[in-house]
Amino acid sequence: MEIDETSGTVLLRTAASCYVLRLDTAAGSVHHVYWGAPLPLTDAAALPVWADHDNSFAGRYDGVEEYPVDGGARFAVPALDIRFDDGSSPLEPQTAGIRVAGEGHVVVSLRDRNRPLAWELHYRVPAHGDVLERWTELVHTGENRQEPVLLLRYASAHWPMPLRPRWRMSSVNGGWSAEHRLERSELPVGETTLSSRRGHTGHHTNPWVMLDGGQADEEHGEVWAATLATSGSWRLTVQRTAAGRAGVVASEGHEGVEITLAPGQRYVTPISVAAYSADGFGGVSRAFHAHVRHHVLSHGDELRPVLYNSWEATSFAVDEENQLELARRAAALGVELFVVDDGWFGARDDDRAGLGDWTPHSQRFPRGLRPLADQVHQLGMGFGVWVEPEMVNPDSDLYRKHPDWVLHLPDRTATELRHQLVLDFSRPDVTDWAYEWLRELVVDNTVDFLKWDFNRSFTEAGVHAGGSSARKVYVEHARGLYLLLDRLRTDFPDLRIETCAGGGGRVDLGILRHTDQAWTSDNTDAVDRLTIQHGFSQVYPSTVMSAWVTDSPNPLTGRRVPLAFRFHSAMAGVLGIGGDLAHWTPQEMEEATRLIALYKDIRPVIQHGRQYRLSDPNQSPVTAVQYVGADAERTAVLVSRPSTAFGCIHPPLRLRGLVHDARYRDEDSGAEWSGATLAGFGLPVPELPGGDYASALIRLRRV
Ligand code: GLA
């Protein structure tokens, strides 16, 4: 970080970008100067701030400020919108200084001219990375007897974009079993909001957005991206003004989720992580992937085990005998972690009862889970179980005992979804209860892994007579969850946790700080997954992307797909098996054993390598994803062609990230090419089997 005292300019440098802001003490404002390719401080300090032209209808600095507040001649989307006790809202900011808070971490302080509110803008560049982190801390600076301040909008950051004639926005949308569908469209003048009003991240969109001038592609062109690390309700508003400004305001909480700040209280927003790359969408994705591995995950350097999960095989009908049978078969395949899914506890015979009663099902596991866990361990695998701690079925002992623990309002119907209600995890008594049974479960059964599910969105969420901040549970539930996860992880450092919410309904940079991997989608159709994984990979790395090989025809779509294709699709992330192994033929078992061994061989490259999306499943008949390992020693390419057509030719796959003057040998065919040829001409697409659902894994090693 570099500071030019005279002009008040601060320059933050990441590996391949820089971000410049300037304090304007007279205006009481922090102006944005530049975000893009690196430039020297001397120039940055002399750059002008591009304000709108001056007239009595203009907000001169709309879109130009680092953290616009509601107040003064500002008419754009505020990052900070509050209400004082007397009903007035406008703020009058004054700059109060800059301090360096640590390596790569600078804090700009502001406060209201005469009212008791101060706020700090935090900027941090994580070491050796190519992303920028921002968050904001708000403090009620008044005396005890003063009234609280109501926070209406409390953004982590506003990310202003440079001036460009047009902007295109990329984001994902979808729904349950159809998460992460990537969409790019022209950004209109006005406000475009992506949001979750559900109390969790959501399947229908995800808290990130990328912006480009319309010309960027996978490997070329400038792309700016902003994310929000939160797992409750959230809002990202992308704004484009008629004057040509664009920017992203990223905040926790949807509209109407207000927070009271009492005198002396501090509210710290979640972190918003942003990246700029001149190397297209792929460049931005790789910056995020590296950041997640090195700075978000606690065990980013570990290889994730190949797991088996029982859900699609035995559904709710799990018992000691059938799980042991599956475990034996899974171990024979080379599986490393065996996970018993839903149905092992309480009166859980289907989804109508049992959630909340976390003791082993008396008929199915009369001896408890421990004997199964012991045998799974003897088979050489880790032992995992499915839990859904934040939920309760009204038909459960827990609900009969603590009906007041759920999100509900006195004269409103508590809407059931999947026959369940949400426990209020913003209440420490509720999370203490969850901690106790989880601790016991883990200790008594030597549990190595939890699949932590969350199967419905919030309704009737609020506190009866809770006053103005009655709806804060939409953000505070997730904060309570984080504390609980951290408590468990501190007490059980070897425990690993998979985040799941009916598949990918809670995947974000917030939850990944407290878990290890994510269940990507309940849709395990190997073809649908190509699109889902393409969208997922825009921000999240393969090392958290859990993917299972399940049965054919697929239970959800009915599609029949050969085993190899199912494997090649799932190998793009953390490979798992989810089929009913009791019915796999000896030939299938043999093929699966071979493919799992192959995956383990190339796993360090896939899970820890740099990822290049060579084609887009929505636009090309062939989907290809490449991973490049450390020092470009090895590379792997996964190729899938879901359907064929006469005359459909496959252009060579132009590989990325290799050393041009090195030679690479195909580890299976022995063919040898130079890095330059592989990048320039490309790798000839291998002889794929004819017909639909053709696929291949290519491994190249430097010779
Ligand atoms: C959710 C999960 C599934 C499975 C079921 C169990 O839908 O995403 O993988 O665990 O719950 O009820």
PDB file of C-alpha atoms in Angstrom, residues 148-368:
ATOM      1  CA  PRO A 148     -29.963   4.229  19.520  1.00  0.00           C
ATOM      2  CA  VAL A 149     -29.368   4.716  15.808  1.00  0.00           C
ATOM      3  CA  LEU A 150     -31.301   2.563  13.362  1.00  0.00           C
ATOM      4  CA  LEU A 151     -29.248   1.156  10.490  1.00  0.00           C
ATOM      5  CA  LEU A 152     -31.414   0.822   7.388  1.00  0.00           C
ATOM      6  CA  ARG A 153     -28.722   0.001   4.863  1.00  0.00           C
ATOM      7  CA  TYR A 154     -25.254  -0.854   6.071  1.00  0.00           C
ATOM      8  CA  ALA A 155     -23.153  -1.894   3.094  1.00  0.00           C
ATOM      9  CA  SER A 156     -19.777  -3.516   3.308  1.00  0.00           C
ATOM     10  CA  ALA A 157     -18.603  -1.486   0.339  1.00  0.00           C
ATOM     11  CA  HIS A 158     -19.432   0.492  -2.727  1.00  0.00           C
ATOM     12  CA  TRP A 159     -17.207  -0.598  -5.638  1.00  0.00           C
ATOM     13  CA  PRO A 160     -17.101   2.190  -8.224  1.00  0.00           C
ATOM     14  CA  MET A 161     -16.249   1.223 -11.815  1.00  0.00           C
ATOM     15  CA  PRO A 162     -14.218   3.306 -14.227  1.00  0.00           C
ATOM     16  CA  LEU A 163     -15.978   5.330 -16.916  1.00  0.00           C
ATOM     17  CA  ARG A 164     -16.883   3.151 -19.901  1.00  0.00           C
ATOM     18  CA  PRO A 165     -19.426   3.664 -22.672  1.00  0.00           C
ATOM     19  CA  ARG A 166     -21.320   0.504 -21.772  1.00  0.00           C
ATOM     20  CA  TRP A 167     -21.315  -2.223 -19.195  1.00  0.00           C
ATOM     21  CA  ARG A 168     -22.236  -5.871 -19.281  1.00  0.00           C
ATOM     22  CA  MET A 169     -23.094  -7.751 -16.129  1.00  0.00           C
ATOM     23  CA  SER A 170     -22.487 -11.419 -15.384  1.00  0.00           C
ATOM     24  CA  SER A 171     -24.239 -13.239 -12.556  1.00  0.00           C
ATOM     25  CA  VAL A 172     -25.865 -16.572 -11.829  1.00  0.00           C
ATOM     26  CA  ASN A 173     -29.483 -17.498 -11.328  1.00  0.00           C
ATOM     27  CA  GLY A 174     -31.566 -20.630 -11.018  1.00  0.00           C
ATOM     28  CA  GLY A 175     -33.375 -22.553  -8.337  1.00  0.00           C
ATOM     29  CA  TRP A 176     -33.249 -25.787  -6.361  1.00  0.00           C
ATOM     30  CA  SER A 177     -31.410 -28.420  -8.430  1.00  0.00           C
ATOM     31  CA  ALA A 178     -30.677 -25.794 -11.076  1.00  0.00           C
ATOM     32  CA  GLU A 179     -28.186 -23.538  -9.314  1.00  0.00           C
ATOM     33  CA  HIS A 180     -25.484 -21.308 -10.781  1.00  0.00           C
ATOM     34  CA  ARG A 181     -26.767 -20.753 -14.316  1.00  0.00           C
ATOM     35  CA  LEU A 182     -24.476 -18.121 -15.715  1.00  0.00           C
ATOM     36  CA  GLU A 183     -26.036 -15.153 -17.442  1.00  0.00           C
ATOM     37  CA  ARG A 184     -24.435 -12.147 -19.119  1.00  0.00           C
ATOM     38  CA  SER A 185     -26.527  -9.172 -20.139  1.00  0.00           C
ATOM     39  CA  GLU A 186     -26.217  -5.477 -20.885  1.00  0.00           C
ATOM     40  CA  LEU A 187     -26.373  -3.421 -17.691  1.00  0.00           C
ATOM     41  CA  PRO A 188     -29.259  -0.955 -18.034  1.00  0.00           C
ATOM     42  CA  VAL A 189     -29.191   2.586 -16.689  1.00  0.00           C
ATOM     43  CA  GLY A 190     -30.831   2.387 -13.279  1.00  0.00           C
ATOM     44  CA  GLU A 191     -30.502  -0.023 -10.402  1.00  0.00           C
ATOM     45  CA  THR A 192     -30.256  -3.772 -10.857  1.00  0.00           C
ATOM     46  CA  THR A 193     -30.521  -5.682  -7.597  1.00  0.00           C
ATOM     47  CA  LEU A 194     -29.574  -9.266  -6.858  1.00  0.00           C
ATOM     48  CA  SER A 195     -30.835 -10.258  -3.440  1.00  0.00           C
ATOM     49  CA  SER A 196     -31.868 -12.981  -1.068  1.00  0.00           C
ATOM     50  CA  ARG A 197     -34.862 -12.353   1.198  1.00  0.00           C
ATOM     51  CA  ARG A 198     -34.660 -15.892   2.510  1.00  0.00           C
ATOM     52  CA  GLY A 199     -32.349 -15.717   5.522  1.00  0.00           C
ATOM     53  CA  HIS A 200     -29.787 -17.819   3.622  1.00  0.00           C
ATOM     54  CA  THR A 201     -27.670 -17.278   0.537  1.00  0.00           C
ATOM     55  CA  GLY A 202     -30.176 -18.853  -1.867  1.00  0.00           C
ATOM     56  CA  HIS A 203     -30.243 -21.132  -4.921  1.00  0.00           C
ATOM     57  CA  HIS A 204     -31.863 -18.522  -7.126  1.00  0.00           C
ATOM     58  CA  THR A 205     -28.782 -16.298  -7.359  1.00  0.00           C
ATOM     59  CA  ASN A 206     -25.449 -15.933  -5.547  1.00  0.00           C
ATOM     60  CA  PRO A 207     -23.768 -12.913  -3.935  1.00  0.00           C
ATOM     61  CA  TRP A 208     -21.381 -11.932  -6.677  1.00  0.00           C
ATOM     62  CA  VAL A 209     -21.394  -9.937  -9.863  1.00  0.00           C
ATOM     63  CA  MET A 210     -18.876  -9.366 -12.650  1.00  0.00           C
ATOM     64  CA  LEU A 211     -18.817  -6.329 -14.906  1.00  0.00           C
ATOM     65  CA  ASP A 212     -17.043  -5.791 -18.202  1.00  0.00           C
ATOM     66  CA  GLY A 213     -17.228  -3.364 -21.074  1.00  0.00           C
ATOM     67  CA  GLY A 214     -18.917  -5.945 -23.297  1.00  0.00           C
ATOM     68  CA  GLN A 215     -15.812  -7.300 -25.033  1.00  0.00           C
ATOM     69  CA  ALA A 216     -14.198  -9.485 -22.397  1.00  0.00           C
ATOM     70  CA  ASP A 217     -14.106 -13.234 -22.909  1.00  0.00           C
ATOM     71  CA  GLU A 218     -12.843 -16.191 -20.930  1.00  0.00           C
ATOM     72  CA  GLU A 219      -9.147 -15.310 -21.337  1.00  0.00           C
ATOM     73  CA  HIS A 220      -9.017 -11.700 -22.507  1.00  0.00           C
ATOM     74  CA  GLY A 221     -10.281  -8.301 -21.582  1.00  0.00           C
ATOM     75  CA  GLU A 222     -10.861  -6.324 -18.426  1.00  0.00           C
ATOM     76  CA  VAL A 223     -13.288  -7.703 -15.864  1.00  0.00           C
ATOM     77  CA  TRP A 224     -14.237  -6.264 -12.463  1.00  0.00           C
ATOM     78  CA  ALA A 225     -15.939  -8.482  -9.903  1.00  0.00           C
ATOM     79  CA  ALA A 226     -17.427  -8.018  -6.443  1.00  0.00           C
ATOM     80  CA  THR A 227     -18.704 -10.606  -3.974  1.00  0.00           C
ATOM     81  CA  LEU A 228     -20.156 -10.581  -0.493  1.00  0.00           C
ATOM     82  CA  ALA A 229     -19.115 -13.039   2.208  1.00  0.00           C
ATOM     83  CA  THR A 230     -22.454 -13.547   3.898  1.00  0.00           C
ATOM     84  CA  SER A 231     -24.809 -16.484   4.447  1.00  0.00           C
ATOM     85  CA  GLY A 232     -27.964 -14.658   5.578  1.00  0.00           C
ATOM     86  CA  SER A 233     -30.116 -12.263   3.553  1.00  0.00           C
ATOM     87  CA  TRP A 234     -28.184  -9.925   1.290  1.00  0.00           C
ATOM     88  CA  ARG A 235     -28.430  -7.312  -1.470  1.00  0.00           C
ATOM     89  CA  LEU A 236     -26.065  -6.380  -4.276  1.00  0.00           C
ATOM     90  CA  THR A 237     -27.226  -3.327  -6.175  1.00  0.00           C
ATOM     91  CA  VAL A 238     -25.472  -2.651  -9.440  1.00  0.00           C
ATOM     92  CA  GLN A 239     -26.032   0.889 -10.476  1.00  0.00           C
ATOM     93  CA  ARG A 240     -25.482   2.615 -13.782  1.00  0.00           C
ATOM     94  CA  THR A 241     -26.229   6.330 -13.882  1.00  0.00           C
ATOM     95  CA  ALA A 242     -27.284   8.298 -16.917  1.00  0.00           C
ATOM     96  CA  ALA A 243     -24.061  10.250 -16.449  1.00  0.00           C
ATOM     97  CA  GLY A 244     -22.136   7.063 -17.224  1.00  0.00           C
ATOM     98  CA  ARG A 245     -21.069   5.933 -13.770  1.00  0.00           C
ATOM     99  CA  ALA A 246     -21.405   2.337 -12.665  1.00  0.00           C
ATOM    100  CA  GLY A 247     -20.785   0.669  -9.335  1.00  0.00           C
ATOM    101  CA  VAL A 248     -21.822  -2.098  -6.989  1.00  0.00           C
ATOM    102  CA  VAL A 249     -23.180  -1.606  -3.467  1.00  0.00           C
ATOM    103  CA  ALA A 250     -22.802  -4.838  -1.516  1.00  0.00           C
ATOM    104  CA  SER A 251     -24.726  -5.206   1.736  1.00  0.00           C
ATOM    105  CA  GLU A 252     -25.815  -7.790   4.208  1.00  0.00           C
ATOM    106  CA  GLY A 253     -29.585  -7.837   4.845  1.00  0.00           C
ATOM    107  CA  HIS A 254     -32.423  -7.282   2.411  1.00  0.00           C
ATOM    108  CA  GLU A 255     -34.604  -4.137   2.447  1.00  0.00           C
ATOM    109  CA  GLY A 256     -36.458  -3.788   5.743  1.00  0.00           C
ATOM    110  CA  VAL A 257     -33.910  -5.782   7.731  1.00  0.00           C
ATOM    111  CA  GLU A 258     -32.889  -3.033  10.114  1.00  0.00           C
ATOM    112  CA  ILE A 259     -30.428  -3.061  12.957  1.00  0.00           C
ATOM    113  CA  THR A 260     -30.377  -0.891  16.074  1.00  0.00           C
ATOM    114  CA  LEU A 261     -27.066   0.373  17.278  1.00  0.00           C
ATOM    115  CA  ALA A 262     -27.069   1.387  20.934  1.00  0.00           C
ATOM    116  CA  PRO A 263     -24.552   3.883  22.363  1.00  0.00           C
ATOM    117  CA  GLY A 264     -21.094   2.351  22.407  1.00  0.00           C
ATOM    118  CA  GLN A 265     -22.077  -0.494  20.082  1.00  0.00           C
ATOM    119  CA  ARG A 266     -20.088  -1.402  17.000  1.00  0.00           C
ATOM    120  CA  TYR A 267     -21.491  -3.173  13.972  1.00  0.00           C
ATOM    121  CA  VAL A 268     -19.002  -4.887  11.686  1.00  0.00           C
ATOM    122  CA  THR A 269     -20.239  -5.717   8.201  1.00  0.00           C
ATOM    123  CA  PRO A 270     -19.239  -8.894   6.367  1.00  0.00           C
ATOM    124  CA  ILE A 271     -16.292  -8.700   3.995  1.00  0.00           C
ATOM    125  CA  SER A 272     -16.804  -7.865   0.349  1.00  0.00           C
ATOM    126  CA  VAL A 273     -14.051  -9.374  -1.785  1.00  0.00           C
ATOM    127  CA  ALA A 274     -13.372  -7.904  -5.217  1.00  0.00           C
ATOM    128  CA  ALA A 275     -11.048  -8.659  -8.082  1.00  0.00           C
ATOM    129  CA  TYR A 276      -9.917  -7.033 -11.298  1.00  0.00           C
ATOM    130  CA  SER A 277      -8.277  -8.913 -14.125  1.00  0.00           C
ATOM    131  CA  ALA A 278      -7.117  -8.032 -17.615  1.00  0.00           C
ATOM    132  CA  ASP A 279      -7.250 -11.759 -18.419  1.00  0.00           C
ATOM    133  CA  GLY A 280     -10.974 -12.102 -18.817  1.00  0.00           C
ATOM    134  CA  PHE A 281     -13.484 -13.983 -16.705  1.00  0.00           C
ATOM    135  CA  GLY A 282     -11.042 -16.844 -16.243  1.00  0.00           C
ATOM    136  CA  GLY A 283      -8.495 -14.427 -14.770  1.00  0.00           C
ATOM    137  CA  VAL A 284     -10.982 -13.151 -12.210  1.00  0.00           C
ATOM    138  CA  SER A 285     -12.089 -16.702 -11.343  1.00  0.00           C
ATOM    139  CA  ARG A 286      -8.497 -17.816 -10.751  1.00  0.00           C
ATOM    140  CA  ALA A 287      -7.919 -14.818  -8.462  1.00  0.00           C
ATOM    141  CA  PHE A 288     -10.955 -15.834  -6.388  1.00  0.00           C
ATOM    142  CA  HIS A 289      -9.987 -19.522  -6.418  1.00  0.00           C
ATOM    143  CA  ALA A 290      -6.519 -18.766  -5.047  1.00  0.00           C
ATOM    144  CA  HIS A 291      -7.987 -16.402  -2.459  1.00  0.00           C
ATOM    145  CA  VAL A 292     -10.489 -19.019  -1.245  1.00  0.00           C
ATOM    146  CA  ARG A 293      -7.802 -21.677  -0.961  1.00  0.00           C
ATOM    147  CA  HIS A 294      -5.215 -19.524   0.784  1.00  0.00           C
ATOM    148  CA  HIS A 295      -7.269 -17.060   2.805  1.00  0.00           C
ATOM    149  CA  VAL A 296     -10.850 -18.263   3.236  1.00  0.00           C
ATOM    150  CA  LEU A 297     -10.623 -21.997   3.868  1.00  0.00           C
ATOM    151  CA  SER A 298      -8.986 -23.220   7.051  1.00  0.00           C
ATOM    152  CA  HIS A 299      -7.570 -26.334   5.401  1.00  0.00           C
ATOM    153  CA  GLY A 300      -7.122 -25.158   1.835  1.00  0.00           C
ATOM    154  CA  ASP A 301      -3.934 -27.169   1.372  1.00  0.00           C
ATOM    155  CA  GLU A 302      -5.500 -30.497   2.247  1.00  0.00           C
ATOM    156  CA  LEU A 303      -6.731 -32.828  -0.448  1.00  0.00           C
ATOM    157  CA  ARG A 304     -10.418 -33.625  -0.050  1.00  0.00           C
ATOM    158  CA  PRO A 305     -11.171 -37.352   0.303  1.00  0.00           C
ATOM    159  CA  VAL A 306     -13.258 -39.335  -2.165  1.00  0.00           C
ATOM    160  CA  LEU A 307     -16.495 -39.814  -0.272  1.00  0.00           C
ATOM    161  CA  TYR A 308     -19.482 -42.095  -0.474  1.00  0.00           C
ATOM    162  CA  ASN A 309     -22.916 -40.690   0.431  1.00  0.00           C
ATOM    163  CA  SER A 310     -25.966 -42.877   1.014  1.00  0.00           C
ATOM    164  CA  TRP A 311     -28.768 -40.453   0.100  1.00  0.00           C
ATOM    165  CA  GLU A 312     -29.578 -41.558  -3.429  1.00  0.00           C
ATOM    166  CA  ALA A 313     -29.036 -45.240  -2.569  1.00  0.00           C
ATOM    167  CA  THR A 314     -31.062 -45.714   0.601  1.00  0.00           C
ATOM    168  CA  SER A 315     -32.906 -42.395   1.048  1.00  0.00           C
ATOM    169  CA  PHE A 316     -34.472 -42.285   4.563  1.00  0.00           C
ATOM    170  CA  ALA A 317     -34.308 -46.091   4.908  1.00  0.00           C
ATOM    171  CA  VAL A 318     -30.751 -46.211   6.294  1.00  0.00           C
ATOM    172  CA  ASP A 319     -29.966 -48.950   8.824  1.00  0.00           C
ATOM    173  CA  GLU A 320     -26.834 -50.503  10.233  1.00  0.00           C
ATOM    174  CA  GLU A 321     -26.964 -53.447   7.897  1.00  0.00           C
ATOM    175  CA  ASN A 322     -27.521 -51.668   4.580  1.00  0.00           C
ATOM    176  CA  GLN A 323     -25.001 -48.965   5.429  1.00  0.00           C
ATOM    177  CA  LEU A 324     -22.385 -51.536   6.304  1.00  0.00           C
ATOM    178  CA  GLU A 325     -23.001 -53.332   3.045  1.00  0.00           C
ATOM    179  CA  LEU A 326     -22.610 -50.068   1.129  1.00  0.00           C
ATOM    180  CA  ALA A 327     -19.512 -49.237   3.175  1.00  0.00           C
ATOM    181  CA  ARG A 328     -17.851 -52.546   2.287  1.00  0.00           C
ATOM    182  CA  ARG A 329     -18.497 -51.979  -1.388  1.00  0.00           C
ATOM    183  CA  ALA A 330     -17.398 -48.353  -1.197  1.00  0.00           C
ATOM    184  CA  ALA A 331     -14.148 -49.332   0.521  1.00  0.00           C
ATOM    185  CA  ALA A 332     -13.478 -51.877  -2.222  1.00  0.00           C
ATOM    186  CA  LEU A 333     -13.752 -49.073  -4.791  1.00  0.00           C
ATOM    187  CA  GLY A 334     -11.155 -46.974  -2.997  1.00  0.00           C
ATOM    188  CA  VAL A 335     -13.543 -44.576  -1.260  1.00  0.00           C
ATOM    189  CA  GLU A 336     -11.932 -42.732   1.683  1.00  0.00           C
ATOM    190  CA  LEU A 337     -14.888 -41.324   3.626  1.00  0.00           C
ATOM    191  CA  PHE A 338     -18.300 -42.921   4.201  1.00  0.00           C
ATOM    192  CA  VAL A 339     -21.217 -40.593   4.939  1.00  0.00           C
ATOM    193  CA  VAL A 340     -24.590 -41.751   6.286  1.00  0.00           C
ATOM    194  CA  ASP A 341     -27.190 -39.283   5.067  1.00  0.00           C
ATOM    195  CA  ASP A 342     -30.645 -38.401   6.405  1.00  0.00           C
ATOM    196  CA  GLY A 343     -32.763 -40.935   8.320  1.00  0.00           C
ATOM    197  CA  TRP A 344     -30.436 -42.215  11.080  1.00  0.00           C
ATOM    198  CA  PHE A 345     -32.041 -40.366  14.029  1.00  0.00           C
ATOM    199  CA  GLY A 346     -35.273 -39.828  15.975  1.00  0.00           C
ATOM    200  CA  ALA A 347     -38.481 -40.973  14.320  1.00  0.00           C
ATOM    201  CA  ARG A 348     -37.112 -40.030  10.935  1.00  0.00           C
ATOM    202  CA  ASP A 349     -38.893 -42.461   8.618  1.00  0.00           C
ATOM    203  CA  ASP A 350     -39.594 -39.730   6.080  1.00  0.00           C
ATOM    204  CA  ASP A 351     -39.394 -35.942   6.031  1.00  0.00           C
ATOM    205  CA  ARG A 352     -42.454 -35.483   8.277  1.00  0.00           C
ATOM    206  CA  ALA A 353     -40.876 -36.223  11.644  1.00  0.00           C
ATOM    207  CA  GLY A 354     -37.705 -36.428  13.672  1.00  0.00           C
ATOM    208  CA  LEU A 355     -35.720 -33.271  12.889  1.00  0.00           C
ATOM    209  CA  GLY A 356     -34.586 -31.968  16.248  1.00  0.00           C
ATOM    210  CA  ASP A 357     -34.307 -35.390  17.939  1.00  0.00           C
ATOM    211  CA  TRP A 358     -30.678 -36.201  17.309  1.00  0.00           C
ATOM    212  CA  THR A 359     -30.378 -39.613  18.903  1.00  0.00           C
ATOM    213  CA  PRO A 360     -30.021 -42.723  16.755  1.00  0.00           C
ATOM    214  CA  HIS A 361     -33.236 -44.199  15.346  1.00  0.00           C
ATOM    215  CA  SER A 362     -34.213 -46.955  17.775  1.00  0.00           C
ATOM    216  CA  GLN A 363     -35.203 -49.572  15.180  1.00  0.00           C
ATOM    217  CA  ARG A 364     -32.608 -48.857  12.527  1.00  0.00           C
ATOM    218  CA  PHE A 365     -29.635 -48.331  14.770  1.00  0.00           C
ATOM    219  CA  PRO A 366     -30.628 -50.162  17.950  1.00  0.00           C
ATOM    220  CA  ARG A 367     -26.955 -50.306  18.968  1.00  0.00           C
ATOM    221  CA  GLY A 368     -26.447 -46.631  18.104  1.00  0.00           C
TER     222      GLY A 368
END
